[in-house]
Short mmCIF file of C-alpha atoms in Angstrom, two decimals:
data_model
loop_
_atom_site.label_atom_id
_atom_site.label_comp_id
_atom_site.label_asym_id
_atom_site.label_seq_id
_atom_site.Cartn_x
_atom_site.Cartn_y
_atom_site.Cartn_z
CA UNK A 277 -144.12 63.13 161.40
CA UNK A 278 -147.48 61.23 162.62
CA UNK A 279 -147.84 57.60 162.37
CA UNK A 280 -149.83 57.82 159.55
CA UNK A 281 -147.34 60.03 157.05
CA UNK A 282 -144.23 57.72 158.13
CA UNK A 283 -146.71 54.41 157.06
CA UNK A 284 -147.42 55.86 154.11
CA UNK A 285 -143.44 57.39 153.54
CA UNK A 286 -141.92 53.86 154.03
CA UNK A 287 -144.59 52.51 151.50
CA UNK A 288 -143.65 54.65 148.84
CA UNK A 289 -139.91 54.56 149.42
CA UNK A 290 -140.50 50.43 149.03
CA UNK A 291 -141.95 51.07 145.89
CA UNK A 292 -139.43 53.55 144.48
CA UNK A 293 -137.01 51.36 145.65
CA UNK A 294 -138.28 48.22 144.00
CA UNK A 295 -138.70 50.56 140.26
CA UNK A 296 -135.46 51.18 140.21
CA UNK A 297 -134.33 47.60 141.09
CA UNK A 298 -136.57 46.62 137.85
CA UNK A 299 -135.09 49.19 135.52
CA UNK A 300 -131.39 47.93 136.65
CA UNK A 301 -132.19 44.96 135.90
CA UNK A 302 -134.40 45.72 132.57
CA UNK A 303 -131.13 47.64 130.85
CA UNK A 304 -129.00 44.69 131.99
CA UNK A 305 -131.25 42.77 129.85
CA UNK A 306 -130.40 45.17 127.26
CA UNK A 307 -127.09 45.06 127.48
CA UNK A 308 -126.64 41.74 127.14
CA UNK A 309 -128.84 40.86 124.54
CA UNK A 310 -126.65 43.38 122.58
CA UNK A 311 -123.50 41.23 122.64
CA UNK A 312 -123.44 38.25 120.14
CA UNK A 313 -122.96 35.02 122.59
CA UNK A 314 -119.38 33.36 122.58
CA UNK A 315 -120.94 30.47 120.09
CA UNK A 316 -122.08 32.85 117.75
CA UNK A 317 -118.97 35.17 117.83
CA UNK A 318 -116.87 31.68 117.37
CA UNK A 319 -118.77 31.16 114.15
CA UNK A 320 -118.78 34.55 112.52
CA UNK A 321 -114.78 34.39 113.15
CA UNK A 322 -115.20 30.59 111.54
CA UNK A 323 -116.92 31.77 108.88
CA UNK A 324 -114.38 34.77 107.77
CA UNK A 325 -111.57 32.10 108.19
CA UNK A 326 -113.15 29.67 106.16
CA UNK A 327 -114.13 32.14 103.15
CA UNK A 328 -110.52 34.10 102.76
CA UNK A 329 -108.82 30.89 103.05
CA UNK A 330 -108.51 29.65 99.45
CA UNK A 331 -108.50 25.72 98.60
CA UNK A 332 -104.76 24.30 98.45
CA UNK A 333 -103.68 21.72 95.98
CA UNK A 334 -104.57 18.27 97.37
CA UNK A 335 -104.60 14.26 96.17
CA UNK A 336 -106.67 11.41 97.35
CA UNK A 337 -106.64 7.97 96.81
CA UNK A 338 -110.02 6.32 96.68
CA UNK A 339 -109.13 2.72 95.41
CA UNK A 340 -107.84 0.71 96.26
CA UNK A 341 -108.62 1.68 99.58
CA UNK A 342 -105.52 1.22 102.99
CA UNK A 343 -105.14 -2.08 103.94
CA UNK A 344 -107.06 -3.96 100.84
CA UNK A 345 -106.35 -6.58 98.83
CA UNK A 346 -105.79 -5.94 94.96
CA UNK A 347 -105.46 -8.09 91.61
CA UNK A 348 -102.99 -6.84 88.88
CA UNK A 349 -103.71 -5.46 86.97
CA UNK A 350 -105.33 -3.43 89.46
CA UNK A 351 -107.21 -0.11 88.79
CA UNK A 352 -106.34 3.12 91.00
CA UNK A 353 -108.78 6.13 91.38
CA UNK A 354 -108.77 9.16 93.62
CA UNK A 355 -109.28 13.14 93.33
CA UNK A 356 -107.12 15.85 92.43
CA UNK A 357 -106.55 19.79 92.94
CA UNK A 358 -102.98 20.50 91.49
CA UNK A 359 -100.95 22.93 89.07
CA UNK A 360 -102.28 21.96 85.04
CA UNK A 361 -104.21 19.17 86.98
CA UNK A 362 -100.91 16.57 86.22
CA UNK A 363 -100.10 14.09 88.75
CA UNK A 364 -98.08 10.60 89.38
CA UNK A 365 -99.33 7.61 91.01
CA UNK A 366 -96.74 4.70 91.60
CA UNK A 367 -96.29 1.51 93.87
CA UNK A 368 -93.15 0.83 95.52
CA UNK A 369 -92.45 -2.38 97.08
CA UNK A 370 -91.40 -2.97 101.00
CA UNK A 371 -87.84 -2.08 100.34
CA UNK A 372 -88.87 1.61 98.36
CA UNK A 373 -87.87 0.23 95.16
CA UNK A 374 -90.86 1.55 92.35
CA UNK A 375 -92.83 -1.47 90.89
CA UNK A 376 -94.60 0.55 88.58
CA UNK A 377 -95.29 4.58 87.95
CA UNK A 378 -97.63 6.18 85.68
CA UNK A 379 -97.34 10.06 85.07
CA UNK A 380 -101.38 11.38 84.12
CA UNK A 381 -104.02 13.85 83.90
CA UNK A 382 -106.75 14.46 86.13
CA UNK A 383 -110.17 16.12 84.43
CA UNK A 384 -109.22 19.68 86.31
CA UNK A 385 -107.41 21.45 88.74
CA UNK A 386 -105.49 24.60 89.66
CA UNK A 387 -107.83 25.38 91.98
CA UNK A 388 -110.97 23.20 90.72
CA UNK A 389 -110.88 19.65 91.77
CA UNK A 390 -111.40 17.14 89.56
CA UNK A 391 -110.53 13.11 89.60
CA UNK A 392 -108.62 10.48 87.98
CA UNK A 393 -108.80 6.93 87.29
CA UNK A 394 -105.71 4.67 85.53
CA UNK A 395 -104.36 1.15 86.18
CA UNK A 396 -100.86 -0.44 87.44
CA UNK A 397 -100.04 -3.76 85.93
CA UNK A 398 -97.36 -5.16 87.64
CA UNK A 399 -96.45 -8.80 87.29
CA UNK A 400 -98.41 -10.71 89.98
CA UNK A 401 -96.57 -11.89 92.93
CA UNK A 402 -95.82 -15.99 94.18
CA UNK A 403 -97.07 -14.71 97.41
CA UNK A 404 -99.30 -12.15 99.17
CA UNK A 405 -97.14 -8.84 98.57
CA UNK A 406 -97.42 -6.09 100.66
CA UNK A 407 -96.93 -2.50 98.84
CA UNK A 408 -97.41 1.35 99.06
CA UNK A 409 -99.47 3.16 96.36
CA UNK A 410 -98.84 6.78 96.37
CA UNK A 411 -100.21 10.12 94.46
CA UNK A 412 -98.26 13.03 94.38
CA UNK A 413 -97.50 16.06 92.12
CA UNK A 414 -94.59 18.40 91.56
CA UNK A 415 -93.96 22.04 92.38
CA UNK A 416 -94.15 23.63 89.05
CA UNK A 417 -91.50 26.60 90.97
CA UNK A 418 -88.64 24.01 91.50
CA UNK A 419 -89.94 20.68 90.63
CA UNK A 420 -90.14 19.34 94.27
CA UNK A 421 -92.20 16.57 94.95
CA UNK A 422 -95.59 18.07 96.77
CA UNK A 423 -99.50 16.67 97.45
CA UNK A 424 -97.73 13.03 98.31
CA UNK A 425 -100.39 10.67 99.69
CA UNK A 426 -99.51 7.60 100.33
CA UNK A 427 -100.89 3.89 101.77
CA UNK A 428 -100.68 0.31 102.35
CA UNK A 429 -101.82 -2.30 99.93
CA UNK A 430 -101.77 -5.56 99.52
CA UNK A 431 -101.08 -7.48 96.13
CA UNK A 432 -102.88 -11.11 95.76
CA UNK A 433 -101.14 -14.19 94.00
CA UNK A 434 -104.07 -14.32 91.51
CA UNK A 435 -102.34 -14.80 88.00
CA UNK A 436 -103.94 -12.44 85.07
CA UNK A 437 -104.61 -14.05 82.06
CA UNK A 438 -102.36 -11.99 80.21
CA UNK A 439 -99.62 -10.44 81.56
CA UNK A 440 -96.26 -8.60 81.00
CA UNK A 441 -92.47 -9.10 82.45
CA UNK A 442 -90.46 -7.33 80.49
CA UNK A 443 -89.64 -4.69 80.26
CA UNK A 444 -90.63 -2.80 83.67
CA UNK A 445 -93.54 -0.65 83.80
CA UNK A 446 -92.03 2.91 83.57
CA UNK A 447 -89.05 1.41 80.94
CA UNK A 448 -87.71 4.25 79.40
CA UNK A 449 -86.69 3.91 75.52
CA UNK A 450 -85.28 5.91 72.83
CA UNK A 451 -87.09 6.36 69.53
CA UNK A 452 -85.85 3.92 66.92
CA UNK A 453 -84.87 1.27 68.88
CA UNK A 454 -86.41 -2.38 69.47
CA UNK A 455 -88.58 -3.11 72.05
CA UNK A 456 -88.09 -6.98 73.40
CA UNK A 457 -90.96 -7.75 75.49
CA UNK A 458 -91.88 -10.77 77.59
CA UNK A 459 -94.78 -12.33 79.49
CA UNK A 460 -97.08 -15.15 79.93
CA UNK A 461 -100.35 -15.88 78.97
CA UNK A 462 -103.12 -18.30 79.19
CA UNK A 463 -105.65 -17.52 76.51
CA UNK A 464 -108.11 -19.20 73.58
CA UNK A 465 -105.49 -20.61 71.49
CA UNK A 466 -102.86 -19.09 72.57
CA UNK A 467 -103.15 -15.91 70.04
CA UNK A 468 -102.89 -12.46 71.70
CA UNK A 469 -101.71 -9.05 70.34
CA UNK A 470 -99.00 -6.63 71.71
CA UNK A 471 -99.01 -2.99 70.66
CA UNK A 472 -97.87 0.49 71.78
CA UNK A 473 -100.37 3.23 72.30
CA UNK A 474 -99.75 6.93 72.47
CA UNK A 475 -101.55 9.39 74.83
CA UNK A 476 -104.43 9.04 73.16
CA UNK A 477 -104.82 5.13 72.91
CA UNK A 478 -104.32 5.33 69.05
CA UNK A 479 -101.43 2.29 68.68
CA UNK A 480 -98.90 2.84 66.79
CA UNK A 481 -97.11 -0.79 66.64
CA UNK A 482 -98.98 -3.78 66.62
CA UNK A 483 -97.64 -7.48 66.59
CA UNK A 484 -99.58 -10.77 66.39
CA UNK A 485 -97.98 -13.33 68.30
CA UNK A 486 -98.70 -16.80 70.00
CA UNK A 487 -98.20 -18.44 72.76
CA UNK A 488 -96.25 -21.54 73.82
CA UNK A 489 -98.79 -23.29 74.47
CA UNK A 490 -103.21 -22.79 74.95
CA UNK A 491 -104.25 -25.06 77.26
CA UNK A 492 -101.67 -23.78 80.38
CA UNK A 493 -100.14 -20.37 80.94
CA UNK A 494 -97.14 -20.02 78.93
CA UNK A 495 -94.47 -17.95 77.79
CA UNK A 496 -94.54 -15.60 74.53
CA UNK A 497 -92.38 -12.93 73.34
CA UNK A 498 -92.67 -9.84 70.69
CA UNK A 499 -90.46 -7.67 69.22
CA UNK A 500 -91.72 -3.71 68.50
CA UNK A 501 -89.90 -1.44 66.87
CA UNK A 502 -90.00 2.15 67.80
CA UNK A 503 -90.54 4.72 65.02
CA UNK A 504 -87.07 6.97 64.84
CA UNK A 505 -89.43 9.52 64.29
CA UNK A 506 -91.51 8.85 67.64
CA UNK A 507 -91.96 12.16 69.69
CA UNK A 508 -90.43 12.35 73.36
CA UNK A 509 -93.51 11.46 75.73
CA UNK A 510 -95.12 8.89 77.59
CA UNK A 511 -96.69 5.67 76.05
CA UNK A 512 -98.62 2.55 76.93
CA UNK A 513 -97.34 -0.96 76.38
CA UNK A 514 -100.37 -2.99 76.14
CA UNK A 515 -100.80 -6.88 75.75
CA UNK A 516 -104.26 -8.28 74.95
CA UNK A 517 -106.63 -10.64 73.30
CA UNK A 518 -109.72 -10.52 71.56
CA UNK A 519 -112.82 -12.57 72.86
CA UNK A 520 -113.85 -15.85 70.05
CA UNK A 521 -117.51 -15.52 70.74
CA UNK A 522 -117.94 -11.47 70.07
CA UNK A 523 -114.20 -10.32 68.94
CA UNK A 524 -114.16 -7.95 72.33
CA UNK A 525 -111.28 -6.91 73.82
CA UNK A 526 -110.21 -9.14 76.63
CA UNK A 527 -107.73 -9.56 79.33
CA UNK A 528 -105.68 -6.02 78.64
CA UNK A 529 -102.61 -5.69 80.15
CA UNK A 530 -101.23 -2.17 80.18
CA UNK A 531 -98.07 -0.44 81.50
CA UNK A 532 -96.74 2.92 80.73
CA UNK A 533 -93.41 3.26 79.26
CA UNK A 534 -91.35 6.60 78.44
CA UNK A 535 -90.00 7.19 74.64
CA UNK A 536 -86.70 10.13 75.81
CA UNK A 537 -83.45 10.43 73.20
#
């Protein structure tokens, strides 16, 4: 071979050689633009996880919220996914013992979430009072407790101007007997009123009574009798009086109390 066909030889074996370099390279391209990237495969496989995983029963507590400071009667409010949307809310004191427990109804559940909203009235402490408010439900297969939530709280020695000692909140009673209950009041001449509610806030007893005494929180006392006829269930114990200047409601004091034979 002359000098001039080897030249020209090398040349084209340079190109060749530099074609199929491209066309490697070119269906490597390919290739990899194929495969989803290691992001996008994570959130496919995310996404699959997230949609056959179905939403589990669950309880929050919104208020008060962990670590504030509350005045009884105190209002508690949260959400709520659980069996026939029933749930209990309670506060225990330091030592576990239950101050006060409520047993209600959130607007939904059983897989739609709803919320809830009810008050504790315990009687207010001589000092600040640390406490634990909880939510929880139970298992409607073997009535274990489930869903518990659960946090600090703490109670302020701000007196109500109404407010109930006896009996506990969460008293249970039997239909047909007396109820004795005590508390303290400061209120416009000393008149309040002291009835028991059913489920639907309907009362069912009422009793006027007064005061010791209108110008300084006193004592007072009332005596309700229970219908013999009362159905088994849960009830509210509610002192209040009504405002002189518009006849309003004012300064209700409620606690739930259970009517069992």
């Amino acid at each position: 071979m002359n000098t001039y066909r080897r030249r020209w030889w090398a040349i084209g074996m340079v190109v060749v050689s530099a074609g199929m370099m491209l066309s490697a390279t070119a269906c490597g391209d390919e290739s990899e633009e194929a495969q989803p990237t290691p992001t996008a495969a994570a959130a496919a496989t995310a996404s699959v996880v997230a949609s056959s995983t179905p939403a589990g029963a669950f309880i929050t507590i919104d208020t008060p919220g962990k670590g504030a400071t509350a005045k009884v009667p105190f209002t508690m409010s949260g959400g709520a996914d659980v069996f026939e949307a029933v749930l209990t809310v309670d506060v225990l004191d330091s030592a576990g013992k239950t101050l006060c427990v409520r047993r209600i109804m959130a607007t939904s559940g059983t897989g739609t979430p709803g919320t809830w909203e009810t008050t504790m009235a315990i009687p207010p402490p001589d000092a600040p009072k640390d406490v634990i408010v909880r939510g929880y439900s139970f298992s409607p297969k073997d009535g274990a407790t489930e869903n518990l939530v659960q946090h600090g709280v703490t109670l302020s020695i701000d007196r109500p101007a109404i407010f109930i000692r006896s009996p506990a909140c969460g008293a249970k009673l039997a239909p047909g007997s007396t109820l004795a209950v005590e508390g303290r009041a400061l209120v416009f001449e000393a008149a309040l009123v002291v009835e028991l509610r059913d489920a639907s806030g309907a009362a069912l007893v009422t009793q006027n009574v007064m005061a010791s005494d209108g110008t300084e929180e006193s004592d007072f006392t009332a005596n309700l009798v229970l219908p013999p006829t009362l159905p088994s269930g849960f009830y509210d114990l509610v002192a209040l009086n009504y405002s002189a200047r518009d006849g309003a409601i004012e300064n209700e004091f409620s606690m739930q109390i259970v009517v069992e034979p």
